[in-house]
Amino acid sequence: MASLVICFFGVVLFLAHCEVSASSDQMCIEKEANKTYNCENLGLSEIPDTLPNTTEFLEFSFNFLPTIQNTTFSRLINLTFLDLTRCQINWIHDDTFQSHHELSTLILTGNPLIFMAETALNGPKSLKHLFLIQTGISSLDFIPPHNLENLESLHLGSNHISSINLPKDFPTGNLKVLDFQNNAIHYLSREDMNSLKQATNLSLNFNGNDIRGIESGAFSSKVFQSLNFGGTPDLSVIFSGLQNSTLQSLWLGTFEDIDDQHLSSATLQGLCDMSVESINLQKHHFSDFSSTMFRCFAQLQELDLTATHLEGLPSGIEGMNSLKKLVLNVNKFDQLCQINAANFPSLTHLYIKGNTKKLHLGVGCLEELKNLQKLDLSHSSIEASDCCNLQLKNLPHLQSLNLSYGELIGLQREAFQACPQLELLDLSFTRLHVNAPQSPFQNLHLLQVLNLSHCFLDTSNQRLLAGLPNLRHLNLRGNRFQDGSIPKTNLFQTVGSLEILDLSSCGLLSIDQQAFRSLDKMSHIDLSRNSLTSNSIDALSHLKDAYLNLASNAIGIIPPHLLSILSQQSTINLSHNPLDCTCSNMPFLTWYKENLQKLEDLEETVCANPPSLQGVQLSDVMLSCGITAVGIFFLTVFLLLVSILLILAIKFFIRWKYQHL
Amino acid sequence: MNGFTAALLVWTLISPFHGGRGELWPTHVACRNEDLEVFYQSCDPLQDFGFSIDECSKKLKPKLSIRFGIILREDIHELFLDVQLSSKGSSILNFSYPVCEDDLPKFSFCGRRKGEQVYYAGPVDNAGFEVPEGEHQVLLKLYNENGSTVACANVTVICS
């Protein structure tokens, strides 16, 4: 008997444990109903029953599937994307994906694969992307070649591959990306490259392989979209190996953790024998920098010399006449004139971002760049007390100018007259000094986007934005307004074409009802991170179908007369406000539930008041306030009865009085 | 009592292992010397990682050599480091540093993918300085372009 009790106890314990484990089972996250699910990091050893048969995108990384076979995913026949990263897969058995005709992306990164069956990848009608990164592959014949005719990208990084020679029957006809990053490839032979001859416009990545030799003629008369030999210590090997090839882009940069040889003009000589459009040499050192260094760059369209320790470029560089795009980011220039811009008369794009020294703009240093369309001088500690007509002299075609994250720029009237074609101007996080009532942006007739966020502007200058007839997008984030309010007459009156306005983090307490009257084209307004109350919503009454961000403000109660203003907008964000969930805010709460499809960030839109509902999502609040229709009916009947009784009583009293007279 | 023991045994055997989540990762020594000790603990609830500094000295040299081993739970085409330094409970220094960017992959491991095991032994881009005496707390966070955590460490530096 005792043992029976004990057994019963044991069973109870067992059941209790089952219950505990069931409740601690975490669920997959539904990202898109019936379609996209994320089951990462759940330690699952099978596909959960809760996933619908219609699942198309499944993120299943960091689970536990030592063996996968044709029963493992058989229920999910609509899969198009399957991520099995680090699922500790050892075996991929026959016909695992037999019924998955739609599968196009399969990610097997970081699995200790022992064997893939011949028919392991059969089934999908068009398998396009296969990731076999860090799966321990040492030979390419490990990959079953059947059913790879449609493959567009094959990722084989971080394996033990030493030869890229693909097996004879390996189809490469549709291959566009072949990635061999961080392998042990030291030599590329003609035979290796010939195994890829059916591929057109191929991008080949050998980044992190220590290439020590290329058989001469291996790349001869071949065409590539891009080749990446990042981190290769000896570039002369690469140049001599690439003779007679045609490349769209060639990435030859190196890294912080790799000792590189200094590049000399003799090394770069090899470029004369090939055709390249774009080249990257980031983080290299140049020795004997002379004007003949780039002798062989004549056909080059794009040159990236990011962080190449440059203090200047010599004048009279030969053969850079056709260069269109030059990247000189993270170098050590003192003066903009040190780049000797006259070397690059065809330049349309120039980037000097993140200069490690304070960059002085000088006078007319870029005036030879008559075709320049885009100039980026951001993060380069630029300081100029009177900008920018002398500094940017003669740039008639400049469309995009980035001066963000500078130090201090003083702007006078018509400060950008030198570049009248500007369409985009970014001055964010640069302290601007403008004397009121000057209009520094006057006459920028084509300017569409102006970023003035965190510029410490004097927003009381009503003429600040004058002369911008086509401005569509204005960012004033992080600027202060006097007394925290936008008055009736303000700087927006001159920019009637505005469609997007960002006024977040401006310390605003109120906005006058008429403040935005002139802005009738506005479709997107961001007023988040201020201290606005619902009173300011009145200023938006003329907007229709707009995106309205009121997140992180001080909105508690929204009175009924403002609800129509909200109703006429397309999307509204009211999250992180101290919203009132008492009966005094009943009309808004009702409106909220009726307009959930218009509202953004519902999870963060919670009650602050009353204390009992603090933190509860507004959409979950159920309130019953005041009297209902039935209540009103009974009350009316009751009052009616009372009054009838009263009349009767008075009648009776009067009659009684008369009778006793 | 036999049945009970058996039941208990079965129960303990099939009980799932509830380690890891919710519990703290162990504290490791990154380096230790007479005048400087550096400890760290992973604050990523999902995993621990390995880290050591080759030379440990009060006078930190520029371009320190470190060793770092981790499994990536996110792609790192772009990778950023946030450092929060505090001493005696008050914040001293906060900064953010780009490690990998699209237009400037500084290190050879930039661009590696989710699921890859990364081992890095090499220099970091630090400036040389002398560590002031006392106990300092450093919070290090590595995150990618989506803001997803790649690594997180609570570091304690004790300098005497």
mmCIF file of N, CA and C in Angstrom, chain A residues 98 138 230 272 282 401 408 456 474 483 513 538 607 612 631:
data_model
loop_
_atom_site.group_PDB
_atom_site.id
_atom_site.type_symbol
_atom_site.label_atom_id
_atom_site.label_comp_id
_atom_site.label_asym_id
_atom_site.label_seq_id
_atom_site.Cartn_x
_atom_site.Cartn_y
_atom_site.Cartn_z
ATOM 1 N N GLN A 98 12.578 17.740 -49.754
ATOM 2 C CA GLN A 98 11.883 17.190 -50.906
ATOM 3 C C GLN A 98 10.564 17.902 -51.211
ATOM 4 N N SER A 138 36.128 21.461 -46.018
ATOM 5 C CA SER A 138 37.498 21.630 -46.471
ATOM 6 C C SER A 138 37.613 21.394 -47.975
ATOM 7 N N GLY A 230 40.604 41.858 -49.778
ATOM 8 C CA GLY A 230 40.869 42.610 -48.547
ATOM 9 C C GLY A 230 41.882 41.903 -47.657
ATOM 10 N N CYS A 272 47.977 49.278 -64.990
ATOM 11 C CA CYS A 272 48.007 49.691 -66.401
ATOM 12 C C CYS A 272 47.534 48.568 -67.326
ATOM 13 N N GLN A 282 41.708 51.270 -48.808
ATOM 14 C CA GLN A 282 41.627 51.805 -47.453
ATOM 15 C C GLN A 282 42.721 51.276 -46.521
ATOM 16 N N LEU A 401 25.279 69.060 -50.163
ATOM 17 C CA LEU A 401 26.401 69.544 -49.349
ATOM 18 C C LEU A 401 26.198 69.092 -47.918
ATOM 19 N N LEU A 408 31.846 75.252 -35.678
ATOM 20 C CA LEU A 408 31.063 76.477 -35.650
ATOM 21 C C LEU A 408 31.104 77.120 -37.027
ATOM 22 N N PHE A 456 21.697 74.978 -32.591
ATOM 23 C CA PHE A 456 21.627 76.124 -31.666
ATOM 24 C C PHE A 456 21.151 77.376 -32.399
ATOM 25 N N LEU A 474 12.159 69.899 -43.736
ATOM 26 C CA LEU A 474 12.944 70.726 -42.819
ATOM 27 C C LEU A 474 13.088 70.009 -41.484
ATOM 28 N N ASP A 483 10.677 81.000 -24.842
ATOM 29 C CA ASP A 483 9.618 80.642 -23.884
ATOM 30 C C ASP A 483 8.987 79.276 -24.188
ATOM 31 N N GLN A 513 -2.392 78.450 -32.112
ATOM 32 C CA GLN A 513 -3.394 77.850 -32.993
ATOM 33 C C GLN A 513 -3.148 78.188 -34.462
ATOM 34 N N ASP A 538 -4.730 71.986 -31.699
ATOM 35 C CA ASP A 538 -5.490 72.959 -32.485
ATOM 36 C C ASP A 538 -4.694 73.503 -33.672
ATOM 37 N N CYS A 607 -1.797 54.166 -19.940
ATOM 38 C CA CYS A 607 -2.407 55.118 -19.021
ATOM 39 C C CYS A 607 -1.398 55.562 -17.957
ATOM 40 N N SER A 612 -4.649 52.988 -10.493
ATOM 41 C CA SER A 612 -5.005 51.578 -10.673
ATOM 42 C C SER A 612 -4.789 51.107 -12.116
ATOM 43 N N GLY A 631 -30.573 53.433 -17.872
ATOM 44 C CA GLY A 631 -30.579 54.213 -16.628
ATOM 45 C C GLY A 631 -31.400 55.478 -16.802
#
